[in-house]
PDB file of C-alpha atoms in Angstrom:
ATOM      1  CA  MET A   8     -14.572  21.585 -43.884  1.00 48.00           C
ATOM      2  CA  ALA A   9     -17.773  19.371 -44.657  1.00 44.00           C
ATOM      3  CA  GLY A  10     -17.135  19.604 -48.289  1.00 47.00           C
ATOM      4  CA  SER A  11     -13.490  18.491 -48.121  1.00 47.00           C
ATOM      5  CA  THR A  12     -14.865  15.631 -45.472  1.00 45.00           C
ATOM      6  CA  ILE A  13     -17.337  14.331 -48.368  1.00 42.00           C
ATOM      7  CA  ARG A  14     -14.525  14.688 -50.523  1.00 45.00           C
ATOM      8  CA  ARG A  15     -12.248  12.486 -48.666  1.00 47.00           C
ATOM      9  CA  GLN A  16     -15.011   9.858 -48.750  1.00 45.00           C
ATOM     10  CA  VAL A  17     -15.683  10.284 -52.462  1.00 41.00           C
ATOM     11  CA  ARG A  18     -12.324   9.492 -53.176  1.00 46.00           C
ATOM     12  CA  GLY A  19     -12.046   6.685 -50.468  1.00 47.00           C
ATOM     13  CA  ALA A  20     -15.300   5.226 -52.015  1.00 41.00           C
ATOM     14  CA  GLY A  21     -13.709   5.234 -55.504  1.00 45.00           C
ATOM     15  CA  MET A  22     -10.584   3.772 -54.169  1.00 41.00           C
ATOM     16  CA  PHE A  23     -12.217   1.192 -52.671  1.00 39.00           C
ATOM     17  CA  ALA A  24     -13.837   0.712 -56.044  1.00 40.00           C
ATOM     18  CA  LEU A  25     -10.714   0.450 -57.739  1.00 38.00           C
ATOM     19  CA  VAL A  26      -8.979  -2.084 -55.618  1.00 37.00           C
ATOM     20  CA  LEU A  27     -11.555  -4.351 -55.678  1.00 37.00           C
ATOM     21  CA  ALA A  28     -11.820  -3.995 -59.420  1.00 38.00           C
ATOM     22  CA  LEU A  29      -8.040  -4.691 -59.460  1.00 35.00           C
ATOM     23  CA  VAL A  30      -8.362  -7.878 -57.150  1.00 35.00           C
ATOM     24  CA  CYS A  31     -11.818  -8.997 -58.419  1.00 36.00           C
ATOM     25  CA  GLY A  32     -11.167  -8.431 -62.200  1.00 39.00           C
ATOM     26  CA  PRO A  33      -9.141 -11.208 -63.125  1.00 37.00           C
ATOM     27  CA  THR A  34     -11.308 -13.694 -61.848  1.00 36.00           C
ATOM     28  CA  ILE A  35     -13.815 -12.827 -64.485  1.00 33.00           C
ATOM     29  CA  PRO A  36     -12.043 -14.313 -67.037  1.00 34.00           C
ATOM     30  CA  MET A  37     -11.583 -17.238 -65.040  1.00 32.00           C
ATOM     31  CA  ALA A  38     -14.950 -17.749 -64.653  1.00 31.00           C
ATOM     32  CA  ALA A  39     -15.818 -17.330 -68.245  1.00 29.00           C
ATOM     33  CA  GLN A  40     -12.954 -20.168 -68.885  1.00 29.00           C
ATOM     34  CA  VAL A  41     -14.437 -22.551 -66.507  1.00 31.00           C
ATOM     35  CA  SER A  42     -17.627 -22.061 -67.969  1.00 30.00           C
ATOM     36  CA  SER A  43     -16.739 -22.523 -71.343  1.00 33.00           C
ATOM     37  CA  TYR A  44     -15.675 -26.160 -70.725  1.00 32.00           C
ATOM     38  CA  GLY A  45     -19.438 -26.962 -70.650  1.00 34.00           C
ATOM     39  CA  ASP A  46     -19.588 -28.665 -73.434  1.00 35.00           C
ATOM     40  CA  LYS A  47     -16.431 -31.092 -72.804  1.00 35.00           C
ATOM     41  CA  ALA A  48     -17.405 -31.619 -68.857  1.00 37.00           C
ATOM     42  CA  ALA A  49     -20.433 -31.482 -67.145  1.00 34.00           C
ATOM     43  CA  GLY A  50     -22.159 -32.258 -63.780  1.00 39.00           C
ATOM     44  CA  GLU A  51     -22.013 -30.830 -60.601  1.00 44.00           C
ATOM     45  CA  ASN A  52     -19.171 -30.678 -57.608  1.00 45.00           C
ATOM     46  CA  THR A  53     -21.120 -31.985 -54.970  1.00 48.00           C
ATOM     47  CA  GLY A  54     -20.242 -32.172 -51.520  1.00 52.00           C
ATOM     48  CA  ASN A  55     -16.331 -32.391 -49.921  1.00 55.00           C
ATOM     49  CA  GLU A  56     -15.931 -35.605 -50.493  1.00 59.00           C
ATOM     50  CA  LEU A  57     -13.184 -37.310 -53.113  1.00 55.00           C
ATOM     51  CA  PRO A  58     -15.026 -38.921 -55.734  1.00 57.00           C
ATOM     52  CA  GLN A  59     -14.438 -42.967 -56.002  1.00 60.00           C
ATOM     53  CA  VAL A  60     -12.673 -42.091 -59.455  1.00 58.00           C
ATOM     54  CA  LEU A  61     -10.182 -40.065 -57.447  1.00 59.00           C
ATOM     55  CA  GLN A  62      -9.129 -42.087 -54.500  1.00 63.00           C
ATOM     56  CA  LYS A  63      -5.912 -42.977 -56.386  1.00 68.00           C
ATOM     57  CA  VAL A  64      -5.219 -39.597 -58.110  1.00 73.00           C
ATOM     58  CA  GLN A  65      -2.805 -38.641 -55.639  1.00 81.00           C
ATOM     59  CA  VAL A  66       0.948 -37.061 -55.575  1.00 87.00           C
ATOM     60  CA  SER A  67       2.859 -39.143 -52.999  1.00 89.00           C
ATOM     61  CA  GLN A  68       6.201 -37.534 -52.282  1.00 93.00           C
ATOM     62  CA  HIS A  69       8.930 -40.078 -52.716  1.00 95.00           C
ATOM     63  CA  LEU A  70      11.701 -37.464 -52.094  1.00 96.00           C
ATOM     64  CA  ASN A  71      15.285 -39.142 -52.445  1.00 97.00           C
ATOM     65  CA  ALA A  72      13.559 -41.908 -54.627  1.00 97.00           C
ATOM     66  CA  GLN A  73      15.894 -42.919 -57.794  1.00 98.00           C
ATOM     67  CA  LEU A  74      14.122 -42.330 -61.147  1.00 98.00           C
ATOM     68  CA  PRO A  75      14.421 -45.523 -63.715  1.00 97.00           C
ATOM     69  CA  LEU A  76      17.172 -44.092 -65.745  1.00 97.00           C
ATOM     70  CA  SER A  77      17.052 -46.997 -68.250  1.00 97.00           C
ATOM     71  CA  ALA A  78      13.344 -46.159 -69.090  1.00 98.00           C
ATOM     72  CA  PRO A  79      13.089 -45.954 -73.212  1.00 98.00           C
ATOM     73  CA  PHE A  80      11.350 -43.493 -74.267  1.00 98.00           C
ATOM     74  CA  VAL A  81      10.940 -41.263 -77.576  1.00 98.00           C
ATOM     75  CA  ASP A  82      12.252 -37.840 -77.787  1.00 97.00           C
ATOM     76  CA  ASP A  83      10.283 -34.733 -79.716  1.00 97.00           C
ATOM     77  CA  THR A  84      12.272 -35.619 -83.008  1.00 97.00           C
ATOM     78  CA  GLY A  85      11.185 -39.088 -83.043  1.00 97.00           C
ATOM     79  CA  ALA A  86      14.838 -40.900 -81.280  1.00 98.00           C
ATOM     80  CA  PRO A  87      14.914 -43.291 -78.810  1.00 98.00           C
ATOM     81  CA  VAL A  88      16.177 -42.307 -75.566  1.00 98.00           C
ATOM     82  CA  THR A  89      16.673 -43.599 -72.152  1.00 98.00           C
ATOM     83  CA  LEU A  90      15.752 -41.099 -69.193  1.00 98.00           C
ATOM     84  CA  GLY A  91      18.991 -41.059 -67.928  1.00 97.00           C
ATOM     85  CA  LYS A  92      20.347 -39.234 -71.167  1.00 97.00           C
ATOM     86  CA  TYR A  93      18.863 -36.001 -69.348  1.00 97.00           C
ATOM     87  CA  PHE A  94      20.996 -36.657 -66.101  1.00 96.00           C
ATOM     88  CA  ASP A  95      25.165 -36.261 -66.688  1.00 91.00           C
ATOM     89  CA  GLY A  96      25.760 -35.929 -62.918  1.00 93.00           C
ATOM     90  CA  VAL A  97      26.387 -32.088 -63.177  1.00 94.00           C
ATOM     91  CA  HIS A  98      23.284 -30.611 -63.736  1.00 97.00           C
ATOM     92  CA  PRO A  99      19.741 -30.949 -61.985  1.00 97.00           C
ATOM     93  CA  ALA A 100      16.358 -30.776 -63.994  1.00 98.00           C
ATOM     94  CA  VAL A 101      12.812 -30.095 -63.888  1.00 97.00           C
ATOM     95  CA  VAL A 102      10.587 -32.850 -64.692  1.00 97.00           C
ATOM     96  CA  THR A 103       6.975 -33.351 -64.576  1.00 95.00           C
ATOM     97  CA  THR A 104       4.317 -35.627 -65.918  1.00 94.00           C
ATOM     98  CA  VAL A 105       1.414 -34.209 -68.206  1.00 91.00           C
ATOM     99  CA  TYR A 106      -0.178 -35.281 -71.492  1.00 87.00           C
ATOM    100  CA  TYR A 107      -0.182 -33.045 -74.506  1.00 91.00           C
ATOM    101  CA  ASN A 108      -3.899 -33.456 -75.624  1.00 86.00           C
ATOM    102  CA  CYS A 109      -5.041 -32.659 -71.756  1.00 81.00           C
ATOM    103  CA  PRO A 110      -7.795 -30.334 -72.294  1.00 69.00           C
ATOM    104  CA  MET A 111      -7.735 -28.563 -68.578  1.00 69.00           C
ATOM    105  CA  LEU A 112      -5.040 -28.671 -66.200  1.00 70.00           C
ATOM    106  CA  CYS A 113      -1.785 -29.566 -68.041  1.00 76.00           C
ATOM    107  CA  SER A 114      -1.286 -26.263 -70.036  1.00 76.00           C
ATOM    108  CA  GLU A 115      -2.356 -24.306 -66.852  1.00 83.00           C
ATOM    109  CA  GLU A 116       0.737 -26.234 -65.182  1.00 86.00           C
ATOM    110  CA  MET A 117       3.138 -25.512 -68.355  1.00 91.00           C
ATOM    111  CA  ASP A 118       2.658 -22.040 -68.300  1.00 91.00           C
ATOM    112  CA  GLY A 119       3.350 -21.692 -64.640  1.00 91.00           C
ATOM    113  CA  LEU A 120       6.028 -23.457 -64.936  1.00 94.00           C
ATOM    114  CA  VAL A 121       7.294 -21.155 -67.477  1.00 95.00           C
ATOM    115  CA  SER A 122       5.966 -17.939 -65.865  1.00 94.00           C
ATOM    116  CA  ALA A 123       8.384 -18.907 -62.992  1.00 95.00           C
ATOM    117  CA  LEU A 124      10.937 -19.795 -65.328  1.00 96.00           C
ATOM    118  CA  LEU A 125      10.830 -16.324 -67.034  1.00 95.00           C
ATOM    119  CA  MET A 126      12.029 -14.700 -63.699  1.00 95.00           C
ATOM    120  CA  VAL A 127      14.624 -17.353 -62.899  1.00 94.00           C
ATOM    121  CA  ARG A 128      18.555 -16.751 -63.583  1.00 90.00           C
ATOM    122  CA  LEU A 129      19.340 -20.227 -64.677  1.00 96.00           C
ATOM    123  CA  VAL A 130      19.443 -21.113 -68.039  1.00 96.00           C
ATOM    124  CA  PRO A 131      17.461 -24.345 -69.341  1.00 97.00           C
ATOM    125  CA  GLY A 132      19.887 -26.407 -71.406  1.00 96.00           C
ATOM    126  CA  LYS A 133      22.736 -24.951 -69.759  1.00 96.00           C
ATOM    127  CA  ASP A 134      22.325 -24.706 -66.122  1.00 97.00           C
ATOM    128  CA  PHE A 135      19.247 -27.252 -66.060  1.00 97.00           C
ATOM    129  CA  GLN A 136      17.253 -29.210 -68.058  1.00 98.00           C
ATOM    130  CA  ILE A 137      13.467 -29.910 -68.485  1.00 97.00           C
ATOM    131  CA  VAL A 138      12.019 -33.111 -68.903  1.00 98.00           C
ATOM    132  CA  VAL A 139       8.524 -33.363 -69.578  1.00 97.00           C
ATOM    133  CA  ILE A 140       6.815 -36.649 -69.809  1.00 97.00           C
ATOM    134  CA  SER A 141       3.694 -37.883 -71.238  1.00 96.00           C
ATOM    135  CA  ILE A 142       1.504 -40.077 -69.186  1.00 93.00           C
ATOM    136  CA  ASP A 143      -0.635 -41.043 -72.602  1.00 93.00           C
ATOM    137  CA  PRO A 144       1.119 -44.164 -74.634  1.00 94.00           C
ATOM    138  CA  SER A 145      -1.089 -43.173 -77.764  1.00 94.00           C
ATOM    139  CA  GLU A 146       0.849 -39.949 -77.657  1.00 95.00           C
ATOM    140  CA  THR A 147       3.185 -39.739 -80.298  1.00 96.00           C
ATOM    141  CA  PRO A 148       6.389 -37.561 -81.086  1.00 97.00           C
ATOM    142  CA  GLU A 149       5.156 -35.334 -83.872  1.00 97.00           C
ATOM    143  CA  LEU A 150       2.495 -34.002 -80.847  1.00 96.00           C
ATOM    144  CA  ALA A 151       5.192 -33.869 -78.404  1.00 97.00           C
ATOM    145  CA  ALA A 152       7.200 -31.648 -81.027  1.00 97.00           C
ATOM    146  CA  LYS A 153       4.500 -29.246 -81.281  1.00 96.00           C
ATOM    147  CA  LYS A 154       4.004 -29.016 -77.596  1.00 96.00           C
ATOM    148  CA  LYS A 155       7.643 -28.461 -77.320  1.00 97.00           C
ATOM    149  CA  ALA A 156       7.618 -25.563 -80.002  1.00 97.00           C
ATOM    150  CA  PHE A 157       4.698 -23.660 -78.283  1.00 95.00           C
ATOM    151  CA  TYR A 158       6.292 -23.834 -74.718  1.00 96.00           C
ATOM    152  CA  VAL A 159       9.825 -22.574 -76.023  1.00 97.00           C
ATOM    153  CA  LYS A 160       8.174 -19.606 -78.237  1.00 96.00           C
ATOM    154  CA  ARG A 161       6.276 -18.917 -74.662  1.00 95.00           C
ATOM    155  CA  TYR A 162       9.544 -18.970 -72.866  1.00 96.00           C
ATOM    156  CA  GLY A 163      10.860 -16.387 -75.578  1.00 95.00           C
ATOM    157  CA  HIS A 164      14.324 -17.726 -75.471  1.00 96.00           C
ATOM    158  CA  PRO A 165      14.898 -20.019 -78.587  1.00 96.00           C
ATOM    159  CA  GLU A 166      18.294 -20.533 -78.247  1.00 97.00           C
ATOM    160  CA  THR A 167      17.691 -22.587 -75.199  1.00 97.00           C
ATOM    161  CA  ALA A 168      15.151 -25.311 -77.493  1.00 97.00           C
ATOM    162  CA  ASP A 169      17.945 -27.609 -76.056  1.00 96.00           C
ATOM    163  CA  GLY A 170      17.390 -28.096 -72.959  1.00 97.00           C
ATOM    164  CA  TRP A 171      13.823 -28.894 -73.548  1.00 98.00           C
ATOM    165  CA  HIS A 172      12.548 -32.286 -73.727  1.00 98.00           C
ATOM    166  CA  PHE A 173       9.144 -33.633 -74.370  1.00 98.00           C
ATOM    167  CA  LEU A 174       8.978 -37.444 -74.465  1.00 98.00           C
ATOM    168  CA  THR A 175       6.611 -40.146 -75.386  1.00 97.00           C
ATOM    169  CA  GLY A 176       6.610 -43.835 -74.433  1.00 97.00           C
ATOM    170  CA  GLN A 177       4.815 -46.890 -73.668  1.00 97.00           C
ATOM    171  CA  ARG A 178       3.202 -48.414 -70.872  1.00 95.00           C
ATOM    172  CA  PRO A 179       5.905 -50.041 -68.644  1.00 97.00           C
ATOM    173  CA  ALA A 180       7.784 -46.573 -68.900  1.00 98.00           C
ATOM    174  CA  ILE A 181       5.448 -44.482 -68.212  1.00 97.00           C
ATOM    175  CA  ASP A 182       4.594 -46.682 -65.238  1.00 95.00           C
ATOM    176  CA  ALA A 183       8.112 -46.676 -63.896  1.00 97.00           C
ATOM    177  CA  VAL A 184       8.690 -43.047 -63.744  1.00 97.00           C
ATOM    178  CA  THR A 185       5.333 -42.224 -62.289  1.00 95.00           C
ATOM    179  CA  GLY A 186       5.614 -44.773 -60.046  1.00 95.00           C
ATOM    180  CA  THR A 187       8.798 -43.450 -58.884  1.00 97.00           C
ATOM    181  CA  ILE A 188       7.579 -40.335 -58.327  1.00 96.00           C
ATOM    182  CA  GLY A 189       4.403 -40.992 -56.859  1.00 93.00           C
ATOM    183  CA  PHE A 190       1.891 -39.260 -59.535  1.00 91.00           C
ATOM    184  CA  GLY A 191      -1.411 -41.392 -59.525  1.00 88.00           C
ATOM    185  CA  TYR A 192      -3.593 -41.046 -62.266  1.00 86.00           C
ATOM    186  CA  VAL A 193      -6.968 -42.965 -63.899  1.00 84.00           C
ATOM    187  CA  ARG A 194      -8.604 -42.886 -66.885  1.00 80.00           C
ATOM    188  CA  VAL A 195     -12.086 -41.231 -67.226  1.00 77.00           C
ATOM    189  CA  PRO A 196     -14.025 -40.913 -70.200  1.00 73.00           C
ATOM    190  CA  GLY A 197     -14.167 -38.077 -72.823  1.00 70.00           C
ATOM    191  CA  PRO A 198     -16.783 -35.925 -74.175  1.00 71.00           C
ATOM    192  CA  ASP A 199     -17.475 -39.452 -76.549  1.00 66.00           C
ATOM    193  CA  GLY A 200     -17.611 -41.635 -73.856  1.00 70.00           C
ATOM    194  CA  LYS A 201     -14.517 -43.338 -74.577  1.00 71.00           C
ATOM    195  CA  LEU A 202     -11.505 -43.818 -72.026  1.00 72.00           C
ATOM    196  CA  SER A 203      -9.396 -40.609 -73.773  1.00 68.00           C
ATOM    197  CA  GLN A 204      -8.569 -38.620 -70.804  1.00 78.00           C
ATOM    198  CA  PHE A 205      -7.014 -38.936 -67.301  1.00 79.00           C
ATOM    199  CA  ALA A 206      -7.719 -37.322 -63.699  1.00 80.00           C
ATOM    200  CA  HIS A 207      -4.845 -35.918 -62.419  1.00 76.00           C
ATOM    201  CA  ALA A 208      -3.315 -33.783 -59.924  1.00 82.00           C
ATOM    202  CA  SER A 209      -0.783 -31.276 -60.910  1.00 84.00           C
ATOM    203  CA  SER A 210       3.342 -31.336 -59.639  1.00 90.00           C
ATOM    204  CA  ILE A 211       6.653 -30.374 -60.758  1.00 93.00           C
ATOM    205  CA  GLN A 212       9.573 -31.765 -59.467  1.00 96.00           C
ATOM    206  CA  ILE A 213      13.167 -31.156 -59.399  1.00 97.00           C
ATOM    207  CA  VAL A 214      15.636 -33.983 -59.325  1.00 98.00           C
ATOM    208  CA  THR A 215      18.912 -33.719 -59.069  1.00 98.00           C
ATOM    209  CA  PRO A 216      22.166 -34.560 -61.421  1.00 97.00           C
ATOM    210  CA  GLN A 217      21.998 -38.590 -60.179  1.00 97.00           C
ATOM    211  CA  GLY A 218      18.264 -38.701 -60.996  1.00 97.00           C
ATOM    212  CA  LYS A 219      17.027 -38.503 -57.429  1.00 97.00           C
ATOM    213  CA  LEU A 220      13.912 -36.771 -56.501  1.00 97.00           C
ATOM    214  CA  ALA A 221      14.992 -33.309 -54.490  1.00 97.00           C
ATOM    215  CA  GLN A 222      11.733 -31.221 -54.074  1.00 96.00           C
ATOM    216  CA  TYR A 223       7.940 -31.361 -55.208  1.00 95.00           C
ATOM    217  CA  TYR A 224       6.073 -27.851 -56.297  1.00 93.00           C
ATOM    218  CA  LEU A 225       2.206 -29.046 -56.006  1.00 89.00           C
ATOM    219  CA  GLY A 226      -0.526 -26.743 -57.969  1.00 83.00           C
ATOM    220  CA  VAL A 227      -0.043 -24.966 -61.141  1.00 81.00           C
ATOM    221  CA  GLU A 228       1.777 -21.671 -60.151  1.00 86.00           C
ATOM    222  CA  TYR A 229       5.234 -21.722 -58.955  1.00 90.00           C
ATOM    223  CA  SER A 230       7.465 -19.541 -56.677  1.00 92.00           C
ATOM    224  CA  PRO A 231      10.052 -18.291 -59.272  1.00 94.00           C
ATOM    225  CA  LYS A 232      12.062 -17.979 -55.657  1.00 94.00           C
ATOM    226  CA  ASP A 233      11.400 -21.660 -54.485  1.00 93.00           C
ATOM    227  CA  VAL A 234      12.433 -23.136 -58.111  1.00 95.00           C
ATOM    228  CA  LEU A 235      15.693 -21.301 -57.930  1.00 96.00           C
ATOM    229  CA  LEU A 236      16.374 -22.547 -54.632  1.00 95.00           C
ATOM    230  CA  GLY A 237      15.362 -25.831 -55.534  1.00 96.00           C
ATOM    231  CA  LEU A 238      17.625 -26.150 -58.566  1.00 97.00           C
ATOM    232  CA  ILE A 239      20.390 -24.855 -56.203  1.00 96.00           C
ATOM    233  CA  ASP A 240      20.116 -27.168 -53.724  1.00 96.00           C
ATOM    234  CA  ALA A 241      19.386 -30.396 -56.244  1.00 96.00           C
ATOM    235  CA  SER A 242      22.536 -29.488 -57.882  1.00 95.00           C
ATOM    236  CA  GLY A 243      24.397 -30.037 -54.789  1.00 95.00           C
ATOM    237  CA  ASN A 244      22.512 -33.273 -54.692  1.00 95.00           C
ATOM    238  CA  LYS A 245      20.782 -31.801 -51.372  1.00 95.00           C
ATOM    239  CA  ILE A 246      17.213 -33.161 -50.790  1.00 94.00           C
ATOM    240  CA  GLY A 247      14.453 -31.260 -49.787  1.00 90.00           C
ATOM    241  CA  SER A 248      12.080 -31.523 -47.218  1.00 87.00           C
ATOM    242  CA  PRO A 249       7.895 -32.627 -47.794  1.00 83.00           C
ATOM    243  CA  VAL A 250       5.776 -29.703 -48.943  1.00 78.00           C
ATOM    244  CA  ALA A 251       1.722 -29.357 -48.192  1.00 67.00           C
ATOM    245  CA  ASN A 252       0.042 -32.088 -50.066  1.00 61.00           C
ATOM    246  CA  ILE A 253      -2.563 -29.728 -51.123  1.00 55.00           C
ATOM    247  CA  LEU A 254      -3.804 -30.796 -54.828  1.00 52.00           C
ATOM    248  CA  THR A 255      -5.055 -29.141 -57.877  1.00 50.00           C
ATOM    249  CA  TYR A 256      -6.861 -31.925 -59.653  1.00 49.00           C
ATOM    250  CA  CYS A 257      -7.650 -32.074 -63.247  1.00 51.00           C
ATOM    251  CA  TYR A 258     -11.085 -33.618 -62.755  1.00 46.00           C
ATOM    252  CA  HIS A 259     -14.152 -34.744 -60.905  1.00 42.00           C
ATOM    253  CA  TYR A 260     -15.820 -37.515 -62.568  1.00 40.00           C
ATOM    254  CA  ASP A 261     -19.271 -38.689 -61.360  1.00 43.00           C
ATOM    255  CA  PRO A 262     -19.649 -41.974 -61.984  1.00 42.00           C
ATOM    256  CA  GLN A 263     -22.921 -42.311 -61.839  1.00 45.00           C
ATOM    257  CA  ILE A 264     -23.781 -40.031 -64.227  1.00 42.00           C
ATOM    258  CA  ASN A 265     -21.160 -40.440 -66.314  1.00 41.00           C
ATOM    259  CA  LYS A 266     -19.912 -36.911 -66.521  1.00 42.00           C
ATOM    260  CA  HIS A 267     -16.939 -35.273 -65.128  1.00 39.00           C
ATOM    261  CA  SER A 268     -16.570 -31.462 -64.158  1.00 44.00           C
ATOM    262  CA  LEU A 269     -13.500 -29.260 -63.789  1.00 41.00           C
ATOM    263  CA  MET A 270     -11.632 -28.721 -60.538  1.00 42.00           C
ATOM    264  CA  VAL A 271      -9.263 -26.289 -61.699  1.00 43.00           C
ATOM    265  CA  ALA A 272      -7.120 -24.061 -59.078  1.00 40.00           C
ATOM    266  CA  ARG A 273      -9.627 -24.852 -55.960  1.00 45.00           C
ATOM    267  CA  VAL A 274      -6.644 -23.655 -53.385  1.00 42.00           C
ATOM    268  CA  VAL A 275      -5.998 -20.438 -55.916  1.00 44.00           C
ATOM    269  CA  GLN A 276      -9.615 -19.243 -56.201  1.00 50.00           C
ATOM    270  CA  LEU A 277      -9.933 -19.576 -51.768  1.00 51.00           C
ATOM    271  CA  GLY A 278      -6.476 -17.559 -51.937  1.00 51.00           C
ATOM    272  CA  GLY A 279      -8.396 -15.173 -54.264  1.00 57.00           C
ATOM    273  CA  MET A 280     -11.410 -14.596 -51.709  1.00 61.00           C
ATOM    274  CA  MET A 281      -8.953 -14.631 -48.703  1.00 60.00           C
ATOM    275  CA  THR A 282      -6.648 -11.882 -50.366  1.00 63.00           C
ATOM    276  CA  VAL A 283     -10.395  -9.759 -51.176  1.00 65.00           C
ATOM    277  CA  ALA A 284     -11.930 -10.454 -47.842  1.00 69.00           C
ATOM    278  CA  ALA A 285      -8.544  -8.987 -46.493  1.00 68.00           C
ATOM    279  CA  LEU A 286      -8.091  -6.173 -48.241  1.00 71.00           C
ATOM    280  CA  GLY A 287     -11.593  -5.216 -48.107  1.00 71.00           C
ATOM    281  CA  SER A 288     -11.792  -5.260 -44.274  1.00 71.00           C
ATOM    282  CA  PHE A 289      -8.278  -3.007 -44.451  1.00 71.00           C
ATOM    283  CA  MET A 290     -10.193  -0.320 -47.001  1.00 74.00           C
ATOM    284  CA  PHE A 291     -13.309  -0.624 -44.588  1.00 70.00           C
ATOM    285  CA  LEU A 292     -11.102   0.196 -41.266  1.00 74.00           C
ATOM    286  CA  MET A 293      -9.261   2.825 -43.107  1.00 72.00           C
ATOM    287  CA  PHE A 294     -12.080   4.444 -44.400  1.00 70.00           C
ATOM    288  CA  ARG A 295     -13.579   4.370 -41.121  1.00 72.00           C
ATOM    289  CA  ARG A 296     -10.610   6.245 -39.846  1.00 72.00           C
ATOM    290  CA  ASP A 297     -10.550   9.178 -41.906  1.00 69.00           C
ATOM    291  CA  ILE A 298     -14.338   9.832 -42.042  1.00 73.00           C
ATOM    292  CA  ARG A 299     -13.966   9.678 -37.449  1.00 71.00           C
ATOM    293  CA  LEU A 300     -10.964  11.819 -37.852  1.00 67.00           C
ATOM    294  CA  GLY A 301     -12.351  14.286 -40.584  1.00 66.00           C
ATOM    295  CA  ARG A 302     -15.528  14.460 -38.061  1.00 67.00           C
ATOM    296  CA  GLU A 303     -13.495  14.934 -35.309  1.00 62.00           C
ATOM    297  CA  TYR A 304     -11.651  17.889 -36.407  1.00 60.00           C
ATOM    298  CA  ASP A 305     -14.623  19.288 -37.590  1.00 61.00           C
ATOM    299  CA  LEU A 306     -15.899  19.546 -34.081  1.00 60.00           C
ATOM    300  CA  LYS A 307     -12.598  20.859 -32.787  1.00 58.00           C
ATOM    301  CA  LYS A 308     -12.546  23.775 -35.563  1.00 56.00           C
ATOM    302  CA  PRO A 309     -13.858  26.894 -34.314  1.00 58.00           C
ATOM    303  CA  ASP A 310     -16.681  28.344 -36.030  1.00 55.00           C
ATOM    304  CA  ASP A 311     -15.678  30.538 -38.755  1.00 51.00           C
ATOM    305  CA  THR A 312     -18.887  33.452 -38.159  1.00 47.00           C
ATOM    306  CA  THR A 313     -17.867  33.841 -34.807  1.00 46.00           C
ATOM    307  CA  THR A 314     -14.173  33.821 -35.290  1.00 46.00           C
ATOM    308  CA  GLY A 315     -15.131  37.018 -37.667  1.00 47.00           C
ATOM    309  CA  GLY A 316     -16.921  38.768 -35.273  1.00 46.00           C
ATOM    310  CA  THR A 317     -14.631  38.698 -32.593  1.00 42.00           C
ATOM    311  CA  ASP A 318     -11.742  40.195 -35.265  1.00 43.00           C
ATOM    312  CA  LYS A 319     -14.443  43.291 -36.278  1.00 43.00           C
ATOM    313  CA  GLY A 320     -14.950  43.925 -32.425  1.00 40.00           C
TER     314      GLY A 320
END
């Protein structure tokens, strides 16, 4: 019995190591990815105080606000359009504001959106529209077309390309949209010291067929169920409720040293640590219980030698 108890302990230890490997394993590439940006961004994130440069980098949830449908943009084919083209009074839309040359957070946000949409049974272009607006007036329709092609390919359904719209525009139109959404951002220096990048948060918005803001989803990962329900509610012109305003920032900029460091997925990292701690505690308690039960069984089991002698007598 002692041998079987030891085997149970060894198996338990192996299972615990496997659980930790499965939970912690994905965090290793994430850490490597963050550190690989060292040549693009430097500086330490010290303290919990929000840097002065990020005071305006917020997402204020303006539910039921009307988007400026007359705002002029250029689509990914180079054609002039107004924002109202994508709101026909019948189908809702997913709207997000990013910039296409963003080296960090915007790609995480778009990846999260695509991942969620892959599990939503609605079809872009048929049931809803996807409108992506660049906040950088220097970006071109050619760049927008490349980004559209990339994400439509990642989505894996080229037949839905007509439902994806990547727009560029000038500052007045951009400001009209971001101001209505409540999307705050500021320019920050790039690696060359020029103000070529933006500090911003991450969010997507569900918008009604009439162009009214119905729901916000913050961060870089989105629940497919929430997105589906948000689109269904928005299609009926139902306005949702505010969500917890926990932001994921693109940059942490330190104006004193003229450098900035990445602040990606703080909430995701915290959630990962809490998951590891919870799983570790659960497995530890289960292993202790297994060992205790094994010891109790060993104590209660009759001695084999004594039993054998009695049989012979």
